PDB file of C-alpha atoms in Angstrom:
ATOM      1  CA  MET A   1      54.038 -76.404  35.541  1.00 77.00           C
ATOM      2  CA  PRO A   2      54.497 -75.405  31.923  1.00 97.00           C
ATOM      3  CA  PHE A   3      56.638 -77.503  29.890  1.00 98.00           C
ATOM      4  CA  ILE A   4      57.475 -77.439  26.183  1.00 98.00           C
ATOM      5  CA  THR A   5      58.586 -80.947  24.396  1.00 98.00           C
ATOM      6  CA  VAL A   6      61.594 -80.726  22.405  1.00 98.00           C
ATOM      7  CA  GLY A   7      62.019 -84.263  21.706  1.00 98.00           C
ATOM      8  CA  THR A   8      61.884 -88.201  23.112  1.00 98.00           C
ATOM      9  CA  GLU A   9      64.143 -90.909  24.475  1.00 98.00           C
ATOM     10  CA  ASN A  10      62.476 -94.230  24.064  1.00 98.00           C
ATOM     11  CA  SER A  11      59.162 -94.110  26.037  1.00 97.00           C
ATOM     12  CA  ALA A  12      59.754 -90.600  27.578  1.00 97.00           C
ATOM     13  CA  PRO A  13      59.309 -87.145  26.022  1.00 98.00           C
ATOM     14  CA  ILE A  14      62.034 -84.749  26.485  1.00 98.00           C
ATOM     15  CA  ASP A  15      60.237 -81.776  28.481  1.00 98.00           C
ATOM     16  CA  LEU A  16      61.942 -78.373  29.101  1.00 98.00           C
ATOM     17  CA  TYR A  17      60.478 -76.549  31.988  1.00 98.00           C
ATOM     18  CA  TYR A  18      60.303 -72.842  31.664  1.00 98.00           C
ATOM     19  CA  GLU A  19      58.501 -69.811  33.475  1.00 98.00           C
ATOM     20  CA  ASP A  20      57.108 -66.868  31.349  1.00 98.00           C
ATOM     21  CA  HIS A  21      55.933 -63.725  33.519  1.00 98.00           C
ATOM     22  CA  GLY A  22      55.171 -60.154  32.962  1.00 97.00           C
ATOM     23  CA  SER A  23      54.368 -58.404  29.625  1.00 94.00           C
ATOM     24  CA  GLY A  24      55.862 -56.049  27.474  1.00 96.00           C
ATOM     25  CA  LYS A  25      59.261 -56.816  25.025  1.00 96.00           C
ATOM     26  CA  PRO A  26      60.532 -60.340  25.959  1.00 98.00           C
ATOM     27  CA  VAL A  27      63.801 -61.500  27.527  1.00 98.00           C
ATOM     28  CA  VAL A  28      64.866 -64.952  27.342  1.00 98.00           C
ATOM     29  CA  LEU A  29      67.343 -65.848  30.130  1.00 98.00           C
ATOM     30  CA  ILE A  30      69.606 -68.974  29.680  1.00 98.00           C
ATOM     31  CA  HIS A  31      71.282 -70.038  33.101  1.00 98.00           C
ATOM     32  CA  GLY A  32      74.894 -71.096  33.758  1.00 98.00           C
ATOM     33  CA  PHE A  33      76.401 -74.841  34.597  1.00 98.00           C
ATOM     34  CA  PRO A  34      75.123 -76.482  36.547  1.00 98.00           C
ATOM     35  CA  PHE A  35      72.389 -74.504  37.775  1.00 98.00           C
ATOM     36  CA  ASN A  36      68.782 -73.610  36.620  1.00 98.00           C
ATOM     37  CA  GLY A  37      66.354 -70.734  35.668  1.00 98.00           C
ATOM     38  CA  ALA A  38      66.061 -69.887  39.386  1.00 96.00           C
ATOM     39  CA  THR A  39      69.689 -68.525  39.454  1.00 97.00           C
ATOM     40  CA  TRP A  40      68.341 -65.366  37.590  1.00 98.00           C
ATOM     41  CA  GLU A  41      66.049 -64.022  40.362  1.00 98.00           C
ATOM     42  CA  LYS A  42      68.089 -60.949  41.131  1.00 98.00           C
ATOM     43  CA  VAL A  43      67.863 -60.031  37.296  1.00 98.00           C
ATOM     44  CA  THR A  44      64.326 -61.126  36.370  1.00 98.00           C
ATOM     45  CA  THR A  45      62.798 -58.886  39.344  1.00 98.00           C
ATOM     46  CA  GLN A  46      64.387 -55.812  38.179  1.00 97.00           C
ATOM     47  CA  LEU A  47      63.578 -56.738  34.370  1.00 98.00           C
ATOM     48  CA  LEU A  48      60.127 -57.430  35.669  1.00 98.00           C
ATOM     49  CA  ASN A  49      59.915 -54.317  37.668  1.00 98.00           C
ATOM     50  CA  ALA A  50      60.940 -52.328  34.537  1.00 97.00           C
ATOM     51  CA  GLY A  51      58.043 -53.743  32.520  1.00 98.00           C
ATOM     52  CA  TYR A  52      59.827 -56.581  30.470  1.00 98.00           C
ATOM     53  CA  ARG A  53      58.413 -60.086  30.051  1.00 98.00           C
ATOM     54  CA  THR A  54      60.926 -62.580  31.667  1.00 98.00           C
ATOM     55  CA  ILE A  55      61.011 -66.374  30.221  1.00 98.00           C
ATOM     56  CA  THR A  56      63.518 -68.296  31.803  1.00 98.00           C
ATOM     57  CA  TYR A  57      63.951 -72.081  31.568  1.00 98.00           C
ATOM     58  CA  ASP A  58      66.076 -74.959  32.350  1.00 98.00           C
ATOM     59  CA  ARG A  59      68.268 -76.582  30.001  1.00 98.00           C
ATOM     60  CA  ARG A  60      67.832 -80.228  29.209  1.00 98.00           C
ATOM     61  CA  GLY A  61      69.518 -82.472  32.285  1.00 98.00           C
ATOM     62  CA  PHE A  62      69.092 -79.215  34.476  1.00 98.00           C
ATOM     63  CA  GLY A  63      66.814 -78.131  37.133  1.00 98.00           C
ATOM     64  CA  ASN A  64      63.069 -79.396  36.408  1.00 98.00           C
ATOM     65  CA  SER A  65      63.386 -80.128  32.628  1.00 98.00           C
ATOM     66  CA  ALA A  66      63.623 -83.931  31.687  1.00 98.00           C
ATOM     67  CA  GLN A  67      67.382 -85.486  32.157  1.00 98.00           C
ATOM     68  CA  PRO A  68      67.949 -87.592  28.882  1.00 98.00           C
ATOM     69  CA  THR A  69      70.995 -89.270  28.320  1.00 98.00           C
ATOM     70  CA  PHE A  70      72.034 -87.514  25.420  1.00 98.00           C
ATOM     71  CA  GLY A  71      72.272 -84.062  23.648  1.00 98.00           C
ATOM     72  CA  TYR A  72      74.528 -82.177  25.607  1.00 98.00           C
ATOM     73  CA  ASP A  73      76.200 -80.517  22.493  1.00 98.00           C
ATOM     74  CA  TYR A  74      75.315 -76.970  21.582  1.00 98.00           C
ATOM     75  CA  ASN A  75      73.493 -77.799  18.152  1.00 98.00           C
ATOM     76  CA  THR A  76      71.010 -79.488  20.456  1.00 98.00           C
ATOM     77  CA  PHE A  77      70.865 -76.825  23.011  1.00 98.00           C
ATOM     78  CA  ALA A  78      70.351 -74.383  20.267  1.00 98.00           C
ATOM     79  CA  ALA A  79      67.840 -76.487  18.742  1.00 98.00           C
ATOM     80  CA  ASP A  80      66.008 -76.568  21.914  1.00 98.00           C
ATOM     81  CA  LEU A  81      65.880 -72.945  22.498  1.00 98.00           C
ATOM     82  CA  ASP A  82      64.704 -72.444  18.822  1.00 98.00           C
ATOM     83  CA  VAL A  83      61.654 -74.992  19.526  1.00 98.00           C
ATOM     84  CA  LEU A  84      60.697 -72.384  22.745  1.00 98.00           C
ATOM     85  CA  MET A  85      60.889 -69.813  20.566  1.00 98.00           C
ATOM     86  CA  THR A  86      59.084 -70.792  17.976  1.00 98.00           C
ATOM     87  CA  GLU A  87      56.451 -72.278  20.464  1.00 98.00           C
ATOM     88  CA  LEU A  88      55.944 -69.119  22.159  1.00 98.00           C
ATOM     89  CA  ASN A  89      56.047 -67.335  18.870  1.00 98.00           C
ATOM     90  CA  LEU A  90      58.624 -64.734  20.381  1.00 98.00           C
ATOM     91  CA  SER A  91      59.944 -61.742  18.549  1.00 97.00           C
ATOM     92  CA  ASP A  92      61.926 -58.586  19.160  1.00 96.00           C
ATOM     93  CA  VAL A  93      63.506 -60.792  21.937  1.00 97.00           C
ATOM     94  CA  THR A  94      66.661 -59.717  24.255  1.00 97.00           C
ATOM     95  CA  MET A  95      68.301 -62.666  24.749  1.00 98.00           C
ATOM     96  CA  ILE A  96      70.559 -63.229  28.066  1.00 98.00           C
ATOM     97  CA  GLY A  97      73.050 -65.946  28.782  1.00 98.00           C
ATOM     98  CA  HIS A  98      75.279 -66.595  31.647  1.00 98.00           C
ATOM     99  CA  SER A  99      78.410 -69.046  31.635  1.00 98.00           C
ATOM    100  CA  MET A 100      77.129 -72.250  30.070  1.00 98.00           C
ATOM    101  CA  GLY A 101      74.141 -70.035  29.002  1.00 98.00           C
ATOM    102  CA  THR A 102      76.423 -67.898  26.491  1.00 98.00           C
ATOM    103  CA  GLY A 103      76.971 -70.985  24.354  1.00 98.00           C
ATOM    104  CA  GLU A 104      73.084 -71.192  23.468  1.00 98.00           C
ATOM    105  CA  VAL A 105      72.915 -67.578  22.871  1.00 98.00           C
ATOM    106  CA  ILE A 106      75.843 -67.654  20.192  1.00 98.00           C
ATOM    107  CA  ARG A 107      75.180 -70.944  18.611  1.00 98.00           C
ATOM    108  CA  TYR A 108      71.378 -69.925  18.449  1.00 98.00           C
ATOM    109  CA  LEU A 109      72.319 -66.875  16.315  1.00 98.00           C
ATOM    110  CA  GLY A 110      74.758 -68.623  14.210  1.00 98.00           C
ATOM    111  CA  ASN A 111      72.360 -71.295  13.598  1.00 98.00           C
ATOM    112  CA  TYR A 112      69.019 -69.568  13.590  1.00 98.00           C
ATOM    113  CA  GLY A 113      69.858 -65.948  12.817  1.00 97.00           C
ATOM    114  CA  SER A 114      68.296 -63.137  14.556  1.00 97.00           C
ATOM    115  CA  GLN A 115      64.720 -63.144  13.214  1.00 96.00           C
ATOM    116  CA  ARG A 116      63.387 -63.205  16.306  1.00 97.00           C
ATOM    117  CA  VAL A 117      66.211 -61.771  18.343  1.00 97.00           C
ATOM    118  CA  SER A 118      66.971 -57.777  18.506  1.00 96.00           C
ATOM    119  CA  ARG A 119      70.022 -57.748  20.810  1.00 97.00           C
ATOM    120  CA  ALA A 120      71.673 -60.326  23.145  1.00 98.00           C
ATOM    121  CA  VAL A 121      73.882 -60.118  26.253  1.00 98.00           C
ATOM    122  CA  VAL A 122      76.676 -62.575  27.519  1.00 98.00           C
ATOM    123  CA  LEU A 123      77.862 -62.710  31.045  1.00 98.00           C
ATOM    124  CA  SER A 124      80.607 -64.454  31.907  1.00 98.00           C
ATOM    125  CA  PRO A 125      81.285 -65.801  28.077  1.00 98.00           C
ATOM    126  CA  LEU A 126      82.531 -69.206  27.046  1.00 98.00           C
ATOM    127  CA  GLN A 127      83.804 -67.538  23.689  1.00 98.00           C
ATOM    128  CA  PRO A 128      85.421 -67.323  21.424  1.00 98.00           C
ATOM    129  CA  MET A 129      86.718 -70.705  22.195  1.00 98.00           C
ATOM    130  CA  LEU A 130      88.072 -72.198  25.697  1.00 98.00           C
ATOM    131  CA  ALA A 131      90.044 -75.175  24.421  1.00 97.00           C
ATOM    132  CA  LYS A 132      93.487 -74.973  23.434  1.00 97.00           C
ATOM    133  CA  ALA A 133      94.114 -76.191  19.813  1.00 97.00           C
ATOM    134  CA  LYS A 134      96.521 -75.658  17.286  1.00 97.00           C
ATOM    135  CA  ASP A 135      94.822 -72.613  15.910  1.00 97.00           C
ATOM    136  CA  ASN A 136      93.480 -71.172  19.396  1.00 97.00           C
ATOM    137  CA  PRO A 137      96.959 -71.411  21.595  1.00 97.00           C
ATOM    138  CA  GLU A 138      95.464 -69.000  24.098  1.00 95.00           C
ATOM    139  CA  GLY A 139      92.878 -71.748  25.015  1.00 97.00           C
ATOM    140  CA  VAL A 140      93.079 -73.949  28.193  1.00 95.00           C
ATOM    141  CA  ASP A 141      94.767 -77.255  28.062  1.00 96.00           C
ATOM    142  CA  THR A 142      92.195 -79.934  27.183  1.00 95.00           C
ATOM    143  CA  SER A 143      93.650 -81.950  30.414  1.00 96.00           C
ATOM    144  CA  LEU A 144      91.844 -79.731  32.534  1.00 96.00           C
ATOM    145  CA  PHE A 145      88.422 -80.793  30.894  1.00 97.00           C
ATOM    146  CA  LYS A 146      89.314 -84.552  31.539  1.00 97.00           C
ATOM    147  CA  GLY A 147      90.066 -83.639  35.336  1.00 97.00           C
ATOM    148  CA  PHE A 148      86.867 -81.916  35.596  1.00 97.00           C
ATOM    149  CA  GLN A 149      85.081 -85.213  34.085  1.00 98.00           C
ATOM    150  CA  ASP A 150      87.309 -87.505  36.245  1.00 98.00           C
ATOM    151  CA  ALA A 151      86.160 -85.364  39.361  1.00 98.00           C
ATOM    152  CA  ILE A 152      82.345 -85.725  38.212  1.00 98.00           C
ATOM    153  CA  ILE A 153      82.349 -89.205  38.233  1.00 98.00           C
ATOM    154  CA  LYS A 154      84.618 -89.862  41.156  1.00 98.00           C
ATOM    155  CA  ASP A 155      82.205 -87.938  43.359  1.00 98.00           C
ATOM    156  CA  ARG A 156      79.821 -85.419  41.567  1.00 98.00           C
ATOM    157  CA  PHE A 157      78.898 -83.643  44.847  1.00 98.00           C
ATOM    158  CA  ALA A 158      82.425 -83.223  45.934  1.00 98.00           C
ATOM    159  CA  TYR A 159      83.075 -81.580  42.344  1.00 98.00           C
ATOM    160  CA  LEU A 160      80.239 -79.267  43.013  1.00 98.00           C
ATOM    161  CA  THR A 161      81.960 -77.826  46.177  1.00 98.00           C
ATOM    162  CA  GLN A 162      84.949 -77.200  44.511  1.00 98.00           C
ATOM    163  CA  PHE A 163      83.080 -75.666  41.550  1.00 98.00           C
ATOM    164  CA  CYS A 164      80.937 -73.110  43.668  1.00 98.00           C
ATOM    165  CA  ASP A 165      84.204 -72.019  45.463  1.00 98.00           C
ATOM    166  CA  ALA A 166      85.621 -71.156  42.084  1.00 98.00           C
ATOM    167  CA  PHE A 167      82.201 -69.686  40.955  1.00 98.00           C
ATOM    168  CA  PHE A 168      81.861 -67.343  43.814  1.00 98.00           C
ATOM    169  CA  ASN A 169      85.397 -66.951  44.614  1.00 98.00           C
ATOM    170  CA  TYR A 170      84.083 -67.698  47.977  1.00 98.00           C
ATOM    171  CA  SER A 171      87.083 -67.595  50.294  1.00 98.00           C
ATOM    172  CA  GLU A 172      87.317 -64.123  49.103  1.00 98.00           C
ATOM    173  CA  ASN A 173      83.662 -63.006  48.903  1.00 98.00           C
ATOM    174  CA  LYS A 174      81.963 -64.925  51.617  1.00 98.00           C
ATOM    175  CA  GLY A 175      79.924 -62.605  53.604  1.00 97.00           C
ATOM    176  CA  LYS A 176      80.438 -59.769  51.277  1.00 97.00           C
ATOM    177  CA  LEU A 177      79.173 -60.473  47.664  1.00 98.00           C
ATOM    178  CA  VAL A 178      77.853 -64.036  48.494  1.00 98.00           C
ATOM    179  CA  SER A 179      76.266 -65.109  51.779  1.00 98.00           C
ATOM    180  CA  GLU A 180      76.568 -68.378  53.003  1.00 98.00           C
ATOM    181  CA  GLU A 181      73.041 -69.574  52.542  1.00 98.00           C
ATOM    182  CA  ALA A 182      73.350 -68.590  48.715  1.00 98.00           C
ATOM    183  CA  TYR A 183      76.207 -70.561  48.410  1.00 98.00           C
ATOM    184  CA  ARG A 184      74.458 -73.745  50.031  1.00 98.00           C
ATOM    185  CA  ALA A 185      71.407 -72.891  47.542  1.00 98.00           C
ATOM    186  CA  HIS A 186      73.249 -72.841  44.475  1.00 98.00           C
ATOM    187  CA  TRP A 187      75.091 -76.364  45.683  1.00 98.00           C
ATOM    188  CA  GLN A 188      71.763 -77.715  45.893  1.00 98.00           C
ATOM    189  CA  ILE A 189      70.239 -76.590  42.632  1.00 98.00           C
ATOM    190  CA  GLY A 190      73.578 -77.962  41.155  1.00 98.00           C
ATOM    191  CA  ALA A 191      72.955 -81.304  42.763  1.00 98.00           C
ATOM    192  CA  MET A 192      69.214 -81.579  41.415  1.00 97.00           C
ATOM    193  CA  ALA A 193      71.050 -82.114  37.923  1.00 98.00           C
ATOM    194  CA  SER A 194      71.571 -85.144  35.818  1.00 98.00           C
ATOM    195  CA  ALA A 195      74.943 -86.945  36.635  1.00 98.00           C
ATOM    196  CA  LYS A 196      75.048 -87.288  32.601  1.00 98.00           C
ATOM    197  CA  GLY A 197      74.149 -83.808  31.670  1.00 98.00           C
ATOM    198  CA  THR A 198      76.799 -82.829  34.274  1.00 98.00           C
ATOM    199  CA  HIS A 199      79.487 -84.853  32.944  1.00 98.00           C
ATOM    200  CA  ASP A 200      78.825 -84.039  29.231  1.00 98.00           C
ATOM    201  CA  SER A 201      78.341 -80.771  29.590  1.00 98.00           C
ATOM    202  CA  VAL A 202      81.934 -80.289  30.049  1.00 98.00           C
ATOM    203  CA  THR A 203      82.794 -81.607  26.749  1.00 98.00           C
ATOM    204  CA  ALA A 204      80.322 -78.958  25.247  1.00 98.00           C
ATOM    205  CA  TRP A 205      82.427 -75.963  26.940  1.00 97.00           C
ATOM    206  CA  GLN A 206      85.284 -77.258  24.614  1.00 97.00           C
ATOM    207  CA  GLU A 207      83.183 -76.266  21.482  1.00 98.00           C
ATOM    208  CA  ASP A 208      84.394 -73.602  18.932  1.00 98.00           C
ATOM    209  CA  PHE A 209      82.388 -70.613  18.559  1.00 98.00           C
ATOM    210  CA  ARG A 210      84.488 -68.697  16.165  1.00 98.00           C
ATOM    211  CA  PRO A 211      82.540 -69.678  13.144  1.00 97.00           C
ATOM    212  CA  ASP A 212      79.507 -68.488  14.726  1.00 97.00           C
ATOM    213  CA  LEU A 213      81.086 -64.848  15.329  1.00 97.00           C
ATOM    214  CA  PRO A 214      80.907 -63.427  12.145  1.00 96.00           C
ATOM    215  CA  LYS A 215      77.052 -64.472  11.546  1.00 96.00           C
ATOM    216  CA  ILE A 216      75.968 -62.155  14.283  1.00 96.00           C
ATOM    217  CA  ASP A 217      74.356 -59.069  13.052  1.00 95.00           C
ATOM    218  CA  ILE A 218      72.783 -57.496  16.216  1.00 96.00           C
ATOM    219  CA  PRO A 219      74.438 -55.685  19.312  1.00 96.00           C
ATOM    220  CA  VAL A 220      75.751 -57.764  21.928  1.00 97.00           C
ATOM    221  CA  LEU A 221      76.926 -56.736  25.269  1.00 98.00           C
ATOM    222  CA  ILE A 222      79.527 -58.803  27.010  1.00 98.00           C
ATOM    223  CA  VAL A 223      80.055 -58.366  30.939  1.00 98.00           C
ATOM    224  CA  GLN A 224      82.817 -60.256  33.021  1.00 98.00           C
ATOM    225  CA  GLY A 225      84.796 -60.143  35.913  1.00 98.00           C
ATOM    226  CA  ASP A 226      88.282 -59.638  35.555  1.00 98.00           C
ATOM    227  CA  LYS A 227      88.674 -62.188  38.679  1.00 98.00           C
ATOM    228  CA  ASP A 228      86.308 -64.984  36.898  1.00 98.00           C
ATOM    229  CA  ASN A 229      88.398 -68.072  38.083  1.00 97.00           C
ATOM    230  CA  VAL A 230      85.838 -70.479  36.201  1.00 97.00           C
ATOM    231  CA  LEU A 231      86.078 -69.024  32.479  1.00 97.00           C
ATOM    232  CA  PRO A 232      89.389 -66.992  32.831  1.00 96.00           C
ATOM    233  CA  TYR A 233      88.853 -63.492  31.530  1.00 98.00           C
ATOM    234  CA  PRO A 234      92.141 -63.165  29.180  1.00 97.00           C
ATOM    235  CA  VAL A 235      91.031 -66.691  27.356  1.00 97.00           C
ATOM    236  CA  THR A 236      87.258 -65.395  27.033  1.00 98.00           C
ATOM    237  CA  GLY A 237      85.513 -62.089  27.381  1.00 97.00           C
ATOM    238  CA  GLN A 238      88.723 -59.945  26.847  1.00 97.00           C
ATOM    239  CA  ARG A 239      89.567 -61.756  23.588  1.00 97.00           C
ATOM    240  CA  LEU A 240      85.606 -61.939  22.384  1.00 97.00           C
ATOM    241  CA  GLY A 241      85.065 -58.394  22.543  1.00 91.00           C
ATOM    242  CA  PRO A 242      87.784 -57.375  19.507  1.00 93.00           C
ATOM    243  CA  MET A 243      86.271 -60.216  17.786  1.00 94.00           C
ATOM    244  CA  MET A 244      82.522 -59.059  17.444  1.00 91.00           C
ATOM    245  CA  PRO A 245      81.987 -56.052  15.367  1.00 88.00           C
ATOM    246  CA  THR A 246      78.695 -55.706  17.075  1.00 90.00           C
ATOM    247  CA  GLY A 247      79.992 -56.274  20.504  1.00 93.00           C
ATOM    248  CA  GLN A 248      80.386 -53.940  23.358  1.00 95.00           C
ATOM    249  CA  LEU A 249      82.551 -55.033  26.633  1.00 97.00           C
ATOM    250  CA  ILE A 250      82.140 -53.801  29.922  1.00 98.00           C
ATOM    251  CA  THR A 251      84.811 -55.356  32.719  1.00 98.00           C
ATOM    252  CA  LEU A 252      83.903 -55.476  36.148  1.00 98.00           C
ATOM    253  CA  LYS A 253      86.883 -55.143  38.252  1.00 98.00           C
ATOM    254  CA  GLY A 254      87.197 -57.589  40.898  1.00 98.00           C
ATOM    255  CA  ALA A 255      84.191 -59.775  39.954  1.00 98.00           C
ATOM    256  CA  PRO A 256      84.104 -63.131  39.861  1.00 98.00           C
ATOM    257  CA  HIS A 257      82.250 -65.515  37.687  1.00 98.00           C
ATOM    258  CA  GLY A 258      78.855 -65.752  39.399  1.00 98.00           C
ATOM    259  CA  LEU A 259      77.962 -62.102  38.334  1.00 97.00           C
ATOM    260  CA  PRO A 260      74.124 -62.519  38.260  1.00 98.00           C
ATOM    261  CA  TRP A 261      74.266 -62.878  41.844  1.00 98.00           C
ATOM    262  CA  THR A 262      77.364 -61.475  43.224  1.00 98.00           C
ATOM    263  CA  ASN A 263      77.273 -58.292  41.234  1.00 98.00           C
ATOM    264  CA  ALA A 264      73.674 -58.113  40.315  1.00 98.00           C
ATOM    265  CA  ASP A 265      73.544 -54.179  40.662  1.00 98.00           C
ATOM    266  CA  ASP A 266      76.087 -53.891  38.217  1.00 98.00           C
ATOM    267  CA  VAL A 267      74.725 -56.350  35.785  1.00 98.00           C
ATOM    268  CA  ASN A 268      71.308 -55.079  36.139  1.00 98.00           C
ATOM    269  CA  LYS A 269      72.485 -51.454  35.367  1.00 98.00           C
ATOM    270  CA  ALA A 270      74.299 -52.549  32.353  1.00 98.00           C
ATOM    271  CA  ILE A 271      71.690 -54.653  31.033  1.00 98.00           C
ATOM    272  CA  MET A 272      68.938 -51.999  31.552  1.00 97.00           C
ATOM    273  CA  ASP A 273      71.578 -49.072  29.985  1.00 97.00           C
ATOM    274  CA  PHE A 274      71.965 -51.497  26.811  1.00 97.00           C
ATOM    275  CA  MET A 275      68.362 -52.122  26.332  1.00 95.00           C
ATOM    276  CA  LYS A 276      67.725 -48.503  26.439  1.00 90.00           C
ATOM    277  CA  GLN A 277      69.689 -47.878  23.475  1.00 86.00           C
ATOM    278  CA  PRO A 278      68.466 -47.125  20.094  1.00 74.00           C
ATOM    279  CA  ALA A 279      68.448 -50.304  18.014  1.00 66.00           C
ATOM    280  CA  LYS A 280      71.362 -49.931  15.740  1.00 56.00           C
ATOM    281  CA  ALA A 281      71.415 -50.955  12.054  1.00 48.00           C
ATOM    282  CA  ARG A 282      72.338 -54.439  11.573  1.00 50.00           C
ATOM    283  CA  ALA A 283      75.593 -55.378  10.204  1.00 48.00           C
TER     284      ALA A 283
END
């Protein structure tokens, strides 16, 4: 199993598990909460078939990666991603993030620039800023996040059921866009995650990404369902599109939050069409 070390905690290395398959231009995929790189299988299969090199990794605290007790903020997540990009010596990368993984995409581009990245895709994005503030009245009340964290502390596994219900809009889409088996598999993947990482990631969701947006000088594809019950479309993708001069927004009617699984055909078509477009001059 391949690992890259991004730090240490006491006597133990903080290792990120990654998978690197295929050849051709590289695509780095960053998973959503509270899952891991395995949830990209419907996307990576199409990318590999189309001749791309696909690289997935498990965020610290999740999947097969180390589970430290610190570092669950987007500056650290972006730094972890930068180590991966540097160690693998990647260039001309298409970066794809889903949900929580969109934070790594945007913060990486804000902190490290686009020298290694030619374009980016954000699916069901966190941006521009999820938490309500005086200068962000459109956001979600911060008491909601505290409620999530209280629920995680009380019974993380019960919380995971509630989260998966919202992730898939399960009552509406069971047996249609998602099977019971796929639901159970996602729940099991989420159960593997660090309890501390699961809790602390909810704080990270509240970070302000607006200062990162003007720094982005590459084409960005935004894809979100208008029935997203995890990251509400009017608060996130619908606002993000006009705030990104290099952005292109595609809205999937009736789609839930878990697009890489429930709406994989639409997502794959959008990604492939986007990647076939000629490279644009940087802003």
